[in-house]
Amino acid sequence: MLRITADFLCSEWSFTVKAVLIAIVSVVLLAVIALLVSEAVGKRDISAVAPPPQVDAEKQDLQCDRTADPVVSDEPGPETVIAPQIPEDVSDAESAASKNVIELRDAAELEDDGNTESGTMIYGDTRIKVRYDRSFAAMLIQSDDTLKGYYSELRNEIDRCKFKQRMSWSNESFYKGRKTFAKFAIRGKTLSLYIALDPTAYENSKYTFKNVGETAKYRDVPMQLKIRSDRAVRWAKELIAVLAEKSGTQLAELPKKNYRPDYKDTKSLVREKLIKLQCVASPGRSEQELEQAAVASLKQQDKAPRDFSTKLMRADSLTKARYSAVKNELLRYGMKPRMSTSYESWYIGRTTYAKFAIRGKTLTLYMALDPKEFEGTKYNFRNMSTVGKYETVPMRINLKSDRAERWVKELIATLAEKKGWQRVELGEEDFRYVKKKRKKSK
């Protein structure tokens, strides 16, 4: 090779041509050397700063902290709007609890474990035991109509004080300037109202309360009133009036608003970020616990409420309004109601003339009319005479529309005419909300 190069350089080419060729070859060689050096240096730098291998995001999100049990804090969350934003400024206590918070995947299912406090999240072949961390808003939405009624009544009274409202994870606060004057909270099935009055000033009075001033988050509102009855609501209103006077506020006359939210199931509230899922166990942590949760989930065939009053409480606002309107009409003809587990029956003497029931999400009225007499008419109904428990009330009408409500009222008038009943004009009462009877303490 060297000899060929020498022969080439010793050829008859001029000195200028030979110099140019040598320069070109030299430049090419230098470029190749520079490229090799830069590639070697680049690989070394990249390996020095390369990130660690990534774990599958979906699998990582479905894993829980395997070294410690979930931390559940009694401290309130950040003072911010609950839905739909997620709090940005999380406290230290909530940061610790959030280590075990997991998201509900779009394809995941959520099954209750036979109670309202925990469930099982199913994602593919993975089952994760979770505990529900409910916000104040979620607890209010899933509470019974009696509690919602107490809340709505007192919320309207607080509105008259012209306080500003702020929702946190565990409370609803009312303030003026920088001072908090009242707070709502729900513990279990009990609504509590905390107000900025000195409890020592009301000792030995008619009011029943608890002094919680030693608790940091209730230091500004130390008087706790547990709202469990209509009398407790009246007392709370009296104390709200005192509170307004002490804060230098005149109670305004305002139209009442309906603050009773419609019921929503747990899965919907999880997706709205009003309930957090606290991880209790993952596949790598407690196989026995997961197996027990799986068995409990498989044994649950029907998680829907079976009693009529609970179904009515969880119904939407239109269904409740139609129930209230028809119930008022039945009362005008002298019928009396009797509530059983599955129905609300209406009778005179010992004879039942109508029955309310709820099937799925549909309100139904069964009436003591012969369906054959109304064949070919404008009325849409179903003949239930072949079913034993409906023999006395065989005409079934589904109350799915305003037109169906009008038809039912016409048929009630027809039934009254056949029986010789007189219609009495009575005021329209509000029966949209179920008031459950509370057990008397011995």
Tab-separated table of N, CA, C and O in Angstrom, residues 12 32 106 111 115 135 151 179 185 209 212 214 255 278 341 347 407 436-437:
chain	number	residue	atom	x	y	z
A	12	GLU	N	3.972	11.654	-12.736
A	12	GLU	CA	4.307	12.863	-13.487
A	12	GLU	C	3.383	14.033	-13.139
A	12	GLU	O	3.450	15.064	-13.814
A	32	VAL	N	-12.934	12.283	10.375
A	32	VAL	CA	-13.298	10.957	10.878
A	32	VAL	C	-12.863	10.779	12.330
A	32	VAL	O	-13.594	10.271	13.182
A	106	ASP	N	-60.500	4.154	34.984
A	106	ASP	CA	-61.726	4.157	34.193
A	106	ASP	C	-62.296	2.759	34.023
A	106	ASP	O	-63.508	2.565	34.028
A	111	GLU	N	-66.466	-2.407	44.504
A	111	GLU	CA	-67.487	-3.195	45.190
A	111	GLU	C	-67.409	-2.937	46.686
A	111	GLU	O	-66.331	-3.000	47.278
A	115	ASN	N	-70.459	-2.978	53.863
A	115	ASN	CA	-70.595	-1.858	54.790
A	115	ASN	C	-70.265	-0.572	54.043
A	115	ASN	O	-69.910	-0.590	52.874
A	135	SER	N	-65.437	13.177	52.104
A	135	SER	CA	-65.442	14.611	52.400
A	135	SER	C	-66.777	14.982	53.046
A	135	SER	O	-67.730	14.181	53.060
A	151	TYR	N	-79.984	20.161	57.919
A	151	TYR	CA	-78.909	20.981	57.342
A	151	TYR	C	-79.483	22.138	56.528
A	151	TYR	O	-79.049	23.291	56.660
A	179	LYS	N	-62.574	36.207	60.731
A	179	LYS	CA	-63.083	35.453	61.867
A	179	LYS	C	-64.124	34.432	61.411
A	179	LYS	O	-65.036	34.761	60.663
A	185	ALA	N	-70.236	20.012	60.423
A	185	ALA	CA	-69.473	18.782	60.255
A	185	ALA	C	-70.437	17.619	60.415
A	185	ALA	O	-71.514	17.760	61.023
A	209	PHE	N	-75.203	21.058	74.672
A	209	PHE	CA	-74.040	21.337	73.831
A	209	PHE	C	-72.811	20.699	74.451
A	209	PHE	O	-72.850	20.138	75.548
A	212	VAL	N	-65.866	22.248	72.972
A	212	VAL	CA	-64.747	21.635	72.244
A	212	VAL	C	-63.635	22.654	71.996
A	212	VAL	O	-62.840	22.523	71.069
A	214	GLU	N	-60.937	23.152	73.428
A	214	GLU	CA	-59.557	22.683	73.571
A	214	GLU	C	-59.018	22.052	72.290
A	214	GLU	O	-57.819	21.844	72.155
A	255	PRO	N	-85.513	34.565	50.806
A	255	PRO	CA	-86.297	33.374	50.420
A	255	PRO	C	-85.509	32.113	50.712
A	255	PRO	O	-84.287	32.068	50.532
A	278	GLN	N	-58.423	5.072	50.333
A	278	GLN	CA	-57.221	4.793	51.107
A	278	GLN	C	-56.917	3.302	50.998
A	278	GLN	O	-57.748	2.464	51.350
A	341	THR	N	-92.000	-2.529	54.577
A	341	THR	CA	-90.636	-2.593	54.064
A	341	THR	C	-90.572	-2.257	52.576
A	341	THR	O	-89.740	-1.468	52.139
A	347	TYR	N	-105.169	3.103	52.550
A	347	TYR	CA	-106.359	2.336	52.898
A	347	TYR	C	-107.426	3.216	53.550
A	347	TYR	O	-107.155	4.321	54.046
A	407	TRP	N	-102.603	11.576	34.740
A	407	TRP	CA	-103.465	10.411	34.567
A	407	TRP	C	-103.784	9.756	35.900
A	407	TRP	O	-104.938	9.355	36.147
A	436	LYS	N	-87.217	9.729	58.882
A	436	LYS	CA	-87.182	8.438	59.553
A	436	LYS	C	-87.440	8.619	61.047
A	436	LYS	O	-86.951	9.553	61.672
A	437	LYS	N	-88.217	7.679	61.593
A	437	LYS	CA	-88.507	7.727	63.025
A	437	LYS	C	-87.277	7.345	63.817
A	437	LYS	O	-86.638	6.336	63.531
